[in-house]
Every structure is written in structure tokens, then in C-alpha cells.
Short mmCIF file of C-alpha atoms in Angstrom, two decimals:
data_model
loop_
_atom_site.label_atom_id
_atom_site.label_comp_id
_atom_site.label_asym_id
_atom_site.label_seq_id
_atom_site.Cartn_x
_atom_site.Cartn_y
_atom_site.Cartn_z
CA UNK V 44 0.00 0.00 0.00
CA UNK V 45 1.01 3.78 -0.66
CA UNK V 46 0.88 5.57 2.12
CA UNK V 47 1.13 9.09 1.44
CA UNK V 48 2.93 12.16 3.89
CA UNK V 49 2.27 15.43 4.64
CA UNK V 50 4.18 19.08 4.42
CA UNK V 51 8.08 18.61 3.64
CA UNK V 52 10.76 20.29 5.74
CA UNK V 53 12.56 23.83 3.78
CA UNK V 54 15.71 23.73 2.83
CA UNK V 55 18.06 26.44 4.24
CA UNK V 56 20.69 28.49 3.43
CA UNK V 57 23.41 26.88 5.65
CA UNK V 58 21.84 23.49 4.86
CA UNK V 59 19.65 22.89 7.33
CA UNK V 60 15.91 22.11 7.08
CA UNK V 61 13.24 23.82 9.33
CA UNK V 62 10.04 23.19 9.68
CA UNK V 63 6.65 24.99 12.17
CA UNK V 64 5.08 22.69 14.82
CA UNK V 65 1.96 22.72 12.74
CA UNK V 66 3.47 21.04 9.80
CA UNK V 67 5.71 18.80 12.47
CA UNK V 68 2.07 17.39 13.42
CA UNK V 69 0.59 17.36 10.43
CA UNK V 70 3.00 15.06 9.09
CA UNK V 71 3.21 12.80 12.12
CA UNK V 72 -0.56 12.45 12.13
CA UNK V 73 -0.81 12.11 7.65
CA UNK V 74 1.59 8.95 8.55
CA UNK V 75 -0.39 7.42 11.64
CA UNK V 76 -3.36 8.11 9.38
CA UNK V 77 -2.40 6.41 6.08
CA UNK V 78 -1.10 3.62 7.89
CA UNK V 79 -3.61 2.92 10.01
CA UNK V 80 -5.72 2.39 6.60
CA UNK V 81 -3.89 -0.59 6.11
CA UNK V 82 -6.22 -2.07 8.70
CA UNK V 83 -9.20 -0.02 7.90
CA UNK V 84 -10.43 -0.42 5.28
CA UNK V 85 -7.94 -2.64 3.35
CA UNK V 86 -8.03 -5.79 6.11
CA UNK V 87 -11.41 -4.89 7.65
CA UNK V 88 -12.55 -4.08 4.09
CA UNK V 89 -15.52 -2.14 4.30
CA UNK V 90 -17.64 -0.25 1.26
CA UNK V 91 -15.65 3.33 1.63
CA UNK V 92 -17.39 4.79 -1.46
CA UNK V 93 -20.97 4.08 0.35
CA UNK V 94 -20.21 4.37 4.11
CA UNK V 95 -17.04 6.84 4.14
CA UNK V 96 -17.05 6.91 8.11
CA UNK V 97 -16.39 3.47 8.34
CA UNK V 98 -13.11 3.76 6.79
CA UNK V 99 -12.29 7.48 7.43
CA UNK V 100 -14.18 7.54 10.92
CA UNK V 101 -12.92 4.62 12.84
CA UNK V 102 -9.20 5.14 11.23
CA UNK V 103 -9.21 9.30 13.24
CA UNK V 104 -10.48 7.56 15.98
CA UNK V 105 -7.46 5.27 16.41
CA UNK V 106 -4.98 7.84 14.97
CA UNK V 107 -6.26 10.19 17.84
CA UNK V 108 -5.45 7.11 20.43
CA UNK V 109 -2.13 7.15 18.95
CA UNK V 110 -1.70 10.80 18.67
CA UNK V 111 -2.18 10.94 22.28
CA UNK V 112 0.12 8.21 22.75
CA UNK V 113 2.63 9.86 21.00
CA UNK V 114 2.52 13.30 22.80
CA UNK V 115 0.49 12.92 25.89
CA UNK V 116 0.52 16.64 27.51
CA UNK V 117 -0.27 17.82 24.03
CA UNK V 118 -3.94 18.48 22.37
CA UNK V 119 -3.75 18.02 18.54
CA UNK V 120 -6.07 14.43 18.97
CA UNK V 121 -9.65 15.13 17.90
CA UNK V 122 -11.55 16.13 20.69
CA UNK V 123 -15.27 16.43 21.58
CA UNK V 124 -14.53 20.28 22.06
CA UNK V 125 -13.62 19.97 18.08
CA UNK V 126 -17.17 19.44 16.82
CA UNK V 127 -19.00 21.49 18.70
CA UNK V 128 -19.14 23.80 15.81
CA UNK V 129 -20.18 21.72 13.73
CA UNK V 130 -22.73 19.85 15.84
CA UNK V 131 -25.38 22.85 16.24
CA UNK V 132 -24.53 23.97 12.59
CA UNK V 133 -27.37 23.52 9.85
CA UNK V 134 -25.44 22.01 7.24
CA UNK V 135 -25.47 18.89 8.97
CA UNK V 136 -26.31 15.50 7.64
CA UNK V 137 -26.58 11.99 9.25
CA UNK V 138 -23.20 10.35 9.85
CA UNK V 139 -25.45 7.39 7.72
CA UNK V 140 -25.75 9.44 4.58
CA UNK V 141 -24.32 8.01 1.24
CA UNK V 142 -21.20 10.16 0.79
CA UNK V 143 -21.82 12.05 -2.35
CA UNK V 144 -24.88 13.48 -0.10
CA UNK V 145 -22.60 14.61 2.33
CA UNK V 146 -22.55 18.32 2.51
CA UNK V 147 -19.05 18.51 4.60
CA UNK V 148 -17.33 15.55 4.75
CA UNK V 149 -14.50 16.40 6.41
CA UNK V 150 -16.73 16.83 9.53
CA UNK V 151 -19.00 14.03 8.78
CA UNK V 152 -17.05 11.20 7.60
CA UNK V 153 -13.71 12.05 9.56
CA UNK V 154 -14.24 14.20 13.24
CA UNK V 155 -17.96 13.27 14.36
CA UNK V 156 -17.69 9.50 13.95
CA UNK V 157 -13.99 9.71 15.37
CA UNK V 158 -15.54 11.94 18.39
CA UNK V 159 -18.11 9.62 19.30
CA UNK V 160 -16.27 6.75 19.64
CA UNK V 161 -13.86 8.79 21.81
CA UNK V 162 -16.90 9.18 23.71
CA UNK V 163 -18.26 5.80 23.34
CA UNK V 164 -15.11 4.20 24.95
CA UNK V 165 -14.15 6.89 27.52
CA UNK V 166 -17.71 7.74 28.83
CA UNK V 167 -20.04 5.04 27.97
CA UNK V 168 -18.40 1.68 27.92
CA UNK V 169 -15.14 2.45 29.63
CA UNK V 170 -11.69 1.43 27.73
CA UNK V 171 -11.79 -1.93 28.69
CA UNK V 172 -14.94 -3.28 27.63
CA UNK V 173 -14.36 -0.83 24.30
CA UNK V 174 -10.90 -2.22 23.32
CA UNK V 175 -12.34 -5.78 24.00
CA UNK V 176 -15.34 -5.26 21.74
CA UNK V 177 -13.22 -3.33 19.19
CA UNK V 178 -11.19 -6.35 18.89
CA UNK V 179 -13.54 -8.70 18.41
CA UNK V 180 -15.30 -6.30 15.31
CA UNK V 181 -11.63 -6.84 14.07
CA UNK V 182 -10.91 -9.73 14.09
CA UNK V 183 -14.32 -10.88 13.31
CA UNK V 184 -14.78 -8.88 10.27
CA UNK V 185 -11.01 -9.34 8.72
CA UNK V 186 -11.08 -10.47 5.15
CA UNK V 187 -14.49 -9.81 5.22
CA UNK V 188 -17.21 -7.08 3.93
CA UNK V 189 -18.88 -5.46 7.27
CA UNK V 190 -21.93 -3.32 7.28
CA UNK V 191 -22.33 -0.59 9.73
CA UNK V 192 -24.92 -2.43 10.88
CA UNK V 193 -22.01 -5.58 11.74
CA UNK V 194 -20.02 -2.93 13.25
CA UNK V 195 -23.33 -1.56 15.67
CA UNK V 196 -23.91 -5.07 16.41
CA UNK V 197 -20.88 -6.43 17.09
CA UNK V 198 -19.82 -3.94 19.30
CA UNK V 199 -23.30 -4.54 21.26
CA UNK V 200 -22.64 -8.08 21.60
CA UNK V 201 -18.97 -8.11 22.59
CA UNK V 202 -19.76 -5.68 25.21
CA UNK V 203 -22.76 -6.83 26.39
CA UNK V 204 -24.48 -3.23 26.68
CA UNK V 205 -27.33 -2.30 24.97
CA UNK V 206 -25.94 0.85 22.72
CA UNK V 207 -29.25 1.57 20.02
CA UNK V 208 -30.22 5.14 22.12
CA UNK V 209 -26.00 5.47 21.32
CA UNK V 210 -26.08 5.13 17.24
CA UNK V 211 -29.13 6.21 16.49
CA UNK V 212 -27.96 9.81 18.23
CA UNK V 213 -24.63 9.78 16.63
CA UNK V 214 -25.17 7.93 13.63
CA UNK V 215 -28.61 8.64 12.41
CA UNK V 216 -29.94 12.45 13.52
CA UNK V 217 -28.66 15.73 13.32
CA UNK V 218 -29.09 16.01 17.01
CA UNK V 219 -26.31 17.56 19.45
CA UNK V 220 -25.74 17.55 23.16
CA UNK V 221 -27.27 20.16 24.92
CA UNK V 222 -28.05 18.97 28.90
CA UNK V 223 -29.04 21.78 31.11
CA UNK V 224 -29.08 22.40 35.04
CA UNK V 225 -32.32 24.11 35.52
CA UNK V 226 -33.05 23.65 38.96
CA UNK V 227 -32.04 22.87 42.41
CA UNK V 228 -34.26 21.92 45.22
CA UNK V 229 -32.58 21.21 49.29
CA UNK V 230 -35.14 19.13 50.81
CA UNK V 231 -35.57 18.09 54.41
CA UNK V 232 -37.95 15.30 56.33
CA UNK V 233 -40.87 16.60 57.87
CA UNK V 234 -40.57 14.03 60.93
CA UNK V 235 -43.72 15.05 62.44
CA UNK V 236 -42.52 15.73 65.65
CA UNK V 237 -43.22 19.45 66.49
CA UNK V 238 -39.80 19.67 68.64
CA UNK V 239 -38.04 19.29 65.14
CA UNK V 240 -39.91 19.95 62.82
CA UNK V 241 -41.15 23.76 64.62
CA UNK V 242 -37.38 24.63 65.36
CA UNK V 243 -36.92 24.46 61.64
CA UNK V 244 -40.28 26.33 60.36
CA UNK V 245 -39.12 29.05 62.68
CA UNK V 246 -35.86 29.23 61.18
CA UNK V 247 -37.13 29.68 57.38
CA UNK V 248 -39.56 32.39 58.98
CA UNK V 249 -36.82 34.06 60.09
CA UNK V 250 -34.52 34.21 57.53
CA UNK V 251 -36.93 35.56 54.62
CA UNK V 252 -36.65 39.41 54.48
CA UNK V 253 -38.20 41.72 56.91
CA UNK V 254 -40.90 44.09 55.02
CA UNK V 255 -39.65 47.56 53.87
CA UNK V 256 -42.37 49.12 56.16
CA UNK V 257 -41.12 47.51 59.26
CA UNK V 258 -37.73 48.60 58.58
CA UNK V 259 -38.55 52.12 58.33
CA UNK V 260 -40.78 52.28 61.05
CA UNK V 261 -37.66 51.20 63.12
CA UNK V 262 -35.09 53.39 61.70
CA UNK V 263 -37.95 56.64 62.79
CA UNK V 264 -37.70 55.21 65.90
CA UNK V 265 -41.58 54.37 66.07
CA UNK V 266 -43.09 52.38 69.06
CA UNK V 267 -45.78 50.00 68.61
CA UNK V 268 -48.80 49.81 70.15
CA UNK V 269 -47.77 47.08 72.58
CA UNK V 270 -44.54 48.53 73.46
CA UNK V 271 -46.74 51.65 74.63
CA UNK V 272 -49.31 50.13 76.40
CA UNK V 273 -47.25 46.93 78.54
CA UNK V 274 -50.53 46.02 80.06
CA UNK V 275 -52.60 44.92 77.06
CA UNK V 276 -49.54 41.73 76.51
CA UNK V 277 -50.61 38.08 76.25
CA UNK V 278 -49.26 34.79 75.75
CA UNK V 279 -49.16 35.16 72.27
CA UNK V 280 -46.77 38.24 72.93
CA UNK V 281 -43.75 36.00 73.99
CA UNK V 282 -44.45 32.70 72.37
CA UNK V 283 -45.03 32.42 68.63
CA UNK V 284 -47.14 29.94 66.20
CA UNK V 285 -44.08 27.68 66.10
CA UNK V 286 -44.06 27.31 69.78
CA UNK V 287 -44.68 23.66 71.11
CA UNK V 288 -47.08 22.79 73.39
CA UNK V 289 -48.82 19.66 75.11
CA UNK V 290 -50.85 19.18 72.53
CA UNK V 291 -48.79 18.84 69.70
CA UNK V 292 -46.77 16.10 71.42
CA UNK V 293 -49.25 14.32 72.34
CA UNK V 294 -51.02 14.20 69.00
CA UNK V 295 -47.61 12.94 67.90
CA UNK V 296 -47.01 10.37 70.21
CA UNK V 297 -50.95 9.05 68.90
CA UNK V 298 -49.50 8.81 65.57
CA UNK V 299 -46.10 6.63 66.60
CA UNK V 300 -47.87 4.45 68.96
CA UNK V 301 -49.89 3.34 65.59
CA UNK V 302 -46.82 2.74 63.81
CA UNK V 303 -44.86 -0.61 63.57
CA UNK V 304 -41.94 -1.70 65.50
CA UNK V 305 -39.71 -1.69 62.25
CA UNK V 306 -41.64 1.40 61.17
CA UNK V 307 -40.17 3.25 64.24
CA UNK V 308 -36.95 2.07 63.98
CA UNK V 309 -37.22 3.90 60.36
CA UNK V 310 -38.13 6.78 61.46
CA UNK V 311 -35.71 7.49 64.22
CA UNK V 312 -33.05 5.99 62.22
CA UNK V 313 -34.41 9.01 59.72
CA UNK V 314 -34.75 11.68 62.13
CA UNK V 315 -30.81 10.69 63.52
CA UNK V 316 -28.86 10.71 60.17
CA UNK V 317 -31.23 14.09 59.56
CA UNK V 318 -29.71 13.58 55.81
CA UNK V 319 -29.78 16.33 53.17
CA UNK V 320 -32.24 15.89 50.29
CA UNK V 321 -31.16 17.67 46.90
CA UNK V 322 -33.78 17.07 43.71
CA UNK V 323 -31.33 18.22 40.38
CA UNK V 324 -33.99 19.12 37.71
CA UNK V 325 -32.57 18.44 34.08
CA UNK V 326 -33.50 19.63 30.31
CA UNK V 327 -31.94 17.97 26.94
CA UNK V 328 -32.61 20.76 24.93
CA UNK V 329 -30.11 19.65 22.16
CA UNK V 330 -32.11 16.45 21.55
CA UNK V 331 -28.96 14.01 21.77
CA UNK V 332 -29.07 11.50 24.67
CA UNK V 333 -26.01 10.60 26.99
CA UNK V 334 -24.53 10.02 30.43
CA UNK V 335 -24.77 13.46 33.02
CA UNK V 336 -21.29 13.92 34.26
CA UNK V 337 -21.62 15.56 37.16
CA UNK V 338 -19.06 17.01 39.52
CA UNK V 339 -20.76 18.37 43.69
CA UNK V 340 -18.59 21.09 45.22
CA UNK V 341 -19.87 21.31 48.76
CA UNK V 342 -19.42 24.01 50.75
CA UNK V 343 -16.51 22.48 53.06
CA UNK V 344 -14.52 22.34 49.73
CA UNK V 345 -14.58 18.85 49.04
CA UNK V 346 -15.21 17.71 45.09
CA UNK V 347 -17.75 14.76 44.21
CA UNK V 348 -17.82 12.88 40.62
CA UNK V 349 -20.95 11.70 39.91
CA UNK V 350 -21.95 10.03 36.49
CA UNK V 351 -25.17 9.58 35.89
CA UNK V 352 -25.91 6.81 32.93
CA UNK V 353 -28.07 7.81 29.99
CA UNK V 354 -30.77 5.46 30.62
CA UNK V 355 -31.75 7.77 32.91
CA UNK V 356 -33.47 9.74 29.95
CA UNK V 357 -35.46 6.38 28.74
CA UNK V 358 -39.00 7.08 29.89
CA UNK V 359 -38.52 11.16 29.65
CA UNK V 360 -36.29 12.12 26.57
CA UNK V 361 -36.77 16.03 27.26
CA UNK V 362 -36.44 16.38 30.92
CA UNK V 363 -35.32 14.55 34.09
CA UNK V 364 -34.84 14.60 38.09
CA UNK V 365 -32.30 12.82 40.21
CA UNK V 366 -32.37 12.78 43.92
CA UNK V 367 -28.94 13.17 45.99
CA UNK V 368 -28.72 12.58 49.57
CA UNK V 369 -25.87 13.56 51.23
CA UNK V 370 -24.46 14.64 54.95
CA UNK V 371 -22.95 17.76 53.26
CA UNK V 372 -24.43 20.96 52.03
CA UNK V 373 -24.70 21.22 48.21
CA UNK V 374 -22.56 24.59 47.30
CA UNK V 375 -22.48 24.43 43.38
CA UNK V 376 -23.36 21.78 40.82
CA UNK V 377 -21.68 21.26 37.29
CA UNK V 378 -22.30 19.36 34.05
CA UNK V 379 -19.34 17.87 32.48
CA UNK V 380 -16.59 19.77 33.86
CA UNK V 381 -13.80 18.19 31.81
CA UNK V 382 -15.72 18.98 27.97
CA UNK V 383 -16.17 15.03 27.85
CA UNK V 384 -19.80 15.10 25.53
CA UNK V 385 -19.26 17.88 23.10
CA UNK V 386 -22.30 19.94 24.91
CA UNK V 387 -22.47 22.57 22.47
CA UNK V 388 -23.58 25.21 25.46
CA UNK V 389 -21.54 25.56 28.69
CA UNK V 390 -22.94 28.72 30.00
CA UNK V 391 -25.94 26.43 31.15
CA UNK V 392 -23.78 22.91 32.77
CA UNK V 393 -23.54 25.16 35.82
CA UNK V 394 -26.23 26.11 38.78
CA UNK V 395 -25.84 28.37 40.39
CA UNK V 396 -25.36 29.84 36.63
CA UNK V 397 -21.68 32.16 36.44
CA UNK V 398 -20.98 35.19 34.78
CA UNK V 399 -20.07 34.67 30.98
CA UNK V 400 -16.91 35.51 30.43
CA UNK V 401 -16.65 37.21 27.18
CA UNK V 402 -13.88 40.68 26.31
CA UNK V 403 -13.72 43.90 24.46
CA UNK V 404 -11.39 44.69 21.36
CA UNK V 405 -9.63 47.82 21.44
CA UNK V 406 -9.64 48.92 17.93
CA UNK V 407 -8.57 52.15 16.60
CA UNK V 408 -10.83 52.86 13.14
CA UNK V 409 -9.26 52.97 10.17
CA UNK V 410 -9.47 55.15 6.82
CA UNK V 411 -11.53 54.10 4.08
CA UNK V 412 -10.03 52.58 0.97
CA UNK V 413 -11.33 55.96 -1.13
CA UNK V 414 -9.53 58.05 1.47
CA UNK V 415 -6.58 56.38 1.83
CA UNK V 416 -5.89 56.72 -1.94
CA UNK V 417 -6.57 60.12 -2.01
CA UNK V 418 -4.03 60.75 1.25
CA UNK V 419 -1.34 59.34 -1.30
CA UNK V 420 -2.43 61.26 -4.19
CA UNK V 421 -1.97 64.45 -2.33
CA UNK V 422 1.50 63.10 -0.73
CA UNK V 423 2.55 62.56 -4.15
CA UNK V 424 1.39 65.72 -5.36
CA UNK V 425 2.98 67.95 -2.48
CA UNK V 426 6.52 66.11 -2.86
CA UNK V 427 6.19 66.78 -6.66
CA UNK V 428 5.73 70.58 -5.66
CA UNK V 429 8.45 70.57 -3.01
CA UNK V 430 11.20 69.16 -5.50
CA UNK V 431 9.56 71.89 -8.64
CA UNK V 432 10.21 74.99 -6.08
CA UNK V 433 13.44 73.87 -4.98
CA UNK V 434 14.45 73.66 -9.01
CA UNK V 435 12.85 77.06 -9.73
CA UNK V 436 15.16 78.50 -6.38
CA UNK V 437 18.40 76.97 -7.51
CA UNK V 438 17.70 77.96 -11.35
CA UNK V 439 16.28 82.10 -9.98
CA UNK V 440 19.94 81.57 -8.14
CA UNK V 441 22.20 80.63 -10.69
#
């Protein structure tokens, strides 16, 4: 097989040959490429001319596993970050179109397939059970004339995982990843028991906002009715509708004596660990389904992975909730911190939601083209009268 190279290295004056980093890893990667088509298609020897990703596609993916292989602190691999353009574009067309229908092939046949078996193997399956099944399509198909459809279900039954939701996202729609954070609820157990459960309805009372009025009254230094006349206080005057009495308790200790032995147990075992409830409300507003990579900063400064899979999304394609209980307060929440999906909109992976950061260009305005031509026009024309005077002076002097 041929296997053609890249940019060539100049030739210099003193004989030695230079060459930019860009063209250093250009030809490095034309190499790994070509090569790696000795496998793909030419062993594996699928139709090229009707389903270009499976030879162009699956031969970036493994020249990106080599490219990072060859410079690991370096990012010149194709990345999920490298189709997001693409992704929410409108000239897209199914990674399954025949390739003359393909309106950008580059895109189509090479970096989305390559990108989402990145994804397939470092999100989804993991790299074990991707290499395995990987393996198996090649040596199972070798000599032989695979169908995309071999490939999708080859891979399914090496791994074992059910992957259809998988190709018909990334192989058959136009769809891109788009998961948003909408919401954040902090829920707590109403225990029933009016010594807890009071305490707490106090403190929400007390920390919404006292009314404008109020405040105003107090900075005039106005005295309330009660403060004026001492003599006219009640009960109600130092005890408020969150104060416990007889009556709640017992009315409480009705309700556990009806309860179970092991439904007790539950309940103070509950009412102990007095856990933290969080409900994370979800939207997929780019249509494509996958796994929520999540990372939990709580507010002691500890960091929490959590990755939710993406049958989460099976009965509810558009929106989702997932409970977390945890001992520690929730401080922030964020959606695929490490650009792992290609989510095509980042400003909403993060709740609370963060300032866009975005800048200014300084610019200075320029002339137009019209003016700038007649600027040299009239330089010309002044130096021309300049060097005519200085003739006429020497000539009136001579």
C-alpha cells in the first residue's frame, strides 16, 4: 500500500531544514493516518465509497489514540470540544448518509464519527470493555465485507451493553448535546414531631426578608402599640405559632404508637442521620441522549464525581430529576466539567449559573479605501511641488 505524507521540511541556506510545529504534526498524524488504513479499510474491508465513516471515521479515531500516545501533555487528537461547531450547525447531515450526499465531509465522515467513539469508549463503555469489543469487530470482520450495521452489532454483543439510544444519536440524527441544570431543590424530612420539625419552620420564617415598612418604622424610631401600652400583653406576645405545646406532642405520640416496630426504627433511624435531600432538575434541549457527568462542590470544599448513565433519559427524553442525599451541604453543581460530551452550550452545565466571560477589542478605526488613496495622491502631489520649487530657487539663483 502507498501511504502518502504530509508538508516537507525547507531547505536552508546553511543546509539545514526547518520546519513549524503545525506542519511537524501534520506530518506525524498524515503517517499514523495512512497507515492505520492498512487495517481499515484494506483488512477490515468495508464499502468506503458508500459508508465513508467506516473507513475514514474509525481510522481518526485510532490515529487520535495514537496521537495521544505519541505526545500525551499535548492536544492536537480530535476532541469532543472539536465538533462542537459543527454539531449545532445547519449544514449537517446523518453520519449514515451516502457520501456524495454529504454536505461537509471532512466533519461528517472524519471528526464526528472519530468523536463519538472517543466518547463511546471513555464515557459510555469504559476502555476496557471498548478495546475488548473493538477487537472482536476486528478480528471478526477481517477479510471480510462489514456493514455498519455488523459494526453496531458487534460492538453490542462483545460488550454486552445495549448501545441503540448510542447510534441512532450519533449515527442517524442531526441532534447535538445540549443537557441543562435548571433547577435545584434542598429538601428536608418533615418528621412530624413538632420539637423538630417547629425549630426548623421558625428558622425559614426568620430568615426571609423583613418588610420595607417595618424597617422604616424602626429606623424613625416608632413604638408599637404594645410597646406603649405593657398592660394589654398576652401569651401570644412571647411565644409564637411555632411554639410547642402539650398538645402537639401528644397528637404525635398518637401517631407513633400506631406505627410498627420496624416502622419506628425507620423513622428514628431518619430523624438521627437528619440527611440532606437535593432534587437536580434536568433539560436535553439539544435532543442528543447521553450520560450526566456531574461534579458536587460542597461548601466544606470537598469535590464529588458523579456520572449519571443515559438510561436515565429512557422514559422522559426532554427532561429529568435525580435525587442526591448527602451529609454535606450542596454549594455548586456542574455538568461535564472536563468537555467530555461535546455539549455545544456551557454557559448552562452550571447552577448556580456564572458570569459569561466574554472581552472587548480595542480597535482604533481605520481610513476608508477611497480616502486612503486620495491621502497618497496628495503626498505625491505635495513632494512633486516641493522638488519643482526647490528647481525654480536653484535655477532664480544661478
Amino acid at each position: 500500500m502507498i501511504t502518502f505524507n504530509g508538508p516537507r521540511t525547507e531547505l536552508q541556506e546553511d543546509g539545514s531544514r526547518t520546519y513549524t510545529l503545525s506542519e511537524k504534526r501534520f506530518l506525524i498524524g498524515v503517517v499514523i493516518h495512512e497507515i492505520g488504513h492498512i487495517y481499515f479499510p484494506m483488512i477490515v474491508n468495508s464499502d468506503e465509497r458508500q459508508w465513508t465513516w467506516m473507513d475514514e471515521g474509525l481510522n481518526s479515531f485510532l490515529d487520535s489514540v495514537a496521537k495521544r500516545e505519541w505526545e500525551t501533555e499535548s492536544h492536537w487528537a480530535r476532541e469532543p470540544r472539536d465538533i462542537v461547531e459543527y454539531m449545532k450547525s445547519t449544514v449537517q447531515v446523518p453520519v449514515m448518509t451516502q457520501s456524495d450526499s454529504v454536505l461537509k465531509l471532512g466533519p461528517n465522515a472524519y471528526t464526528k464519527p472519530a468523536v463519538a467513539l472517543d466518547i463511546l469508549r471513555e464515557v459510555v463503555l469504559g476502555r476496557e470493555l471498548f478495546d475488548f469489543a473493538f477487537k472482536e469487530y476486528a478480528n471478526r470482520w477481517k477479510y471480510k465485507r462489514p456493514t455498519p450495521s455488523d459494526f453496531f452489532r458487534t460492538m453490542e454483543e462483545a460488550s454486552g451493553v445495549d448501545l441503540d439510544w448510542f447510534w441512532r444519536g450519533w449515527f442517524y440524527s442531526t441532534d447535538h448535546v445540549d443537557i441543562s441544570i435548571d433547577k435545584v431543590y434542598k429538601l428536608r424530612m418533615n418528621t412530624k414531631n413538632p420539637d423538630i420539625d417547629f425549630a426548623r419552620e421558625r428558622q425559614m420564617e426568620q430568615n426571609k426578608p423583613t418588610p420595607i415598612a417595618i424597617e422604616r418604622n424602626k429606623a424613625q424610631g416608632l413604638k408599637s402599640w404594645i410597646d406603649l401600652n405593657p398592660d394589654v400583653t398576652d401569651f401570644y406576645e412571647s411565644n409564637d405559632e411555632y411554639t410547642v405545646t402539650n398538645k402537639e406532642r401528644n397528637k404525635y405520640n398518637k401517631l407513633i404508637k400506631k406505627l410498627k416496630p420496624w416502622e419506628r426504627d425507620v423513622i428514628q433511624r431518619a430523624i438521627k442521620e437528619d440527611k440532606n435531600y437535593y432534587v437536580l432538575e434536568f433539560s436535553n434541549l439539544g435532543g442528543l441522549v447521553m450520560p450526566i457527568l456531574l461534579q458536587l462542590t460542597y461548601e466544606d470544599g470537598s469535590v464529588e464525581t458523579l456520572n449519571i448513565p443515559a438510561e436515565i433519559w429512557r422514559r422522559s427524553p426532554k427532561s429529568v430529576n435525580k435525587l442526591i442525599v448527602s451529609d454535606k451541604t450542596l454549594k455548586e453543581v456542574e455538568i461535564d466539567p472536563s468537555w467530555q460530551t461535546a455539549d455545544v452550550d456551557l454557559n448552562n452545565n452550571h447552577f448556580p449559573r456564572r458570569i459569561i466571560p466574554s472581552r472587548i477589542e480595542a480597535y482604533k478605526a481605520g481610513k476608508s479605501d477611497a480616502k486612503v488613496k486620495r491621502d497618497i495622491m496628495q503626498d505625491i502631489k505635495t513632494k512633486l511641488n516641493t522638488d519643482d520649487n526647490k528647481k525654480t530657487d536653484a535655477n532664480k539663483a544661478g
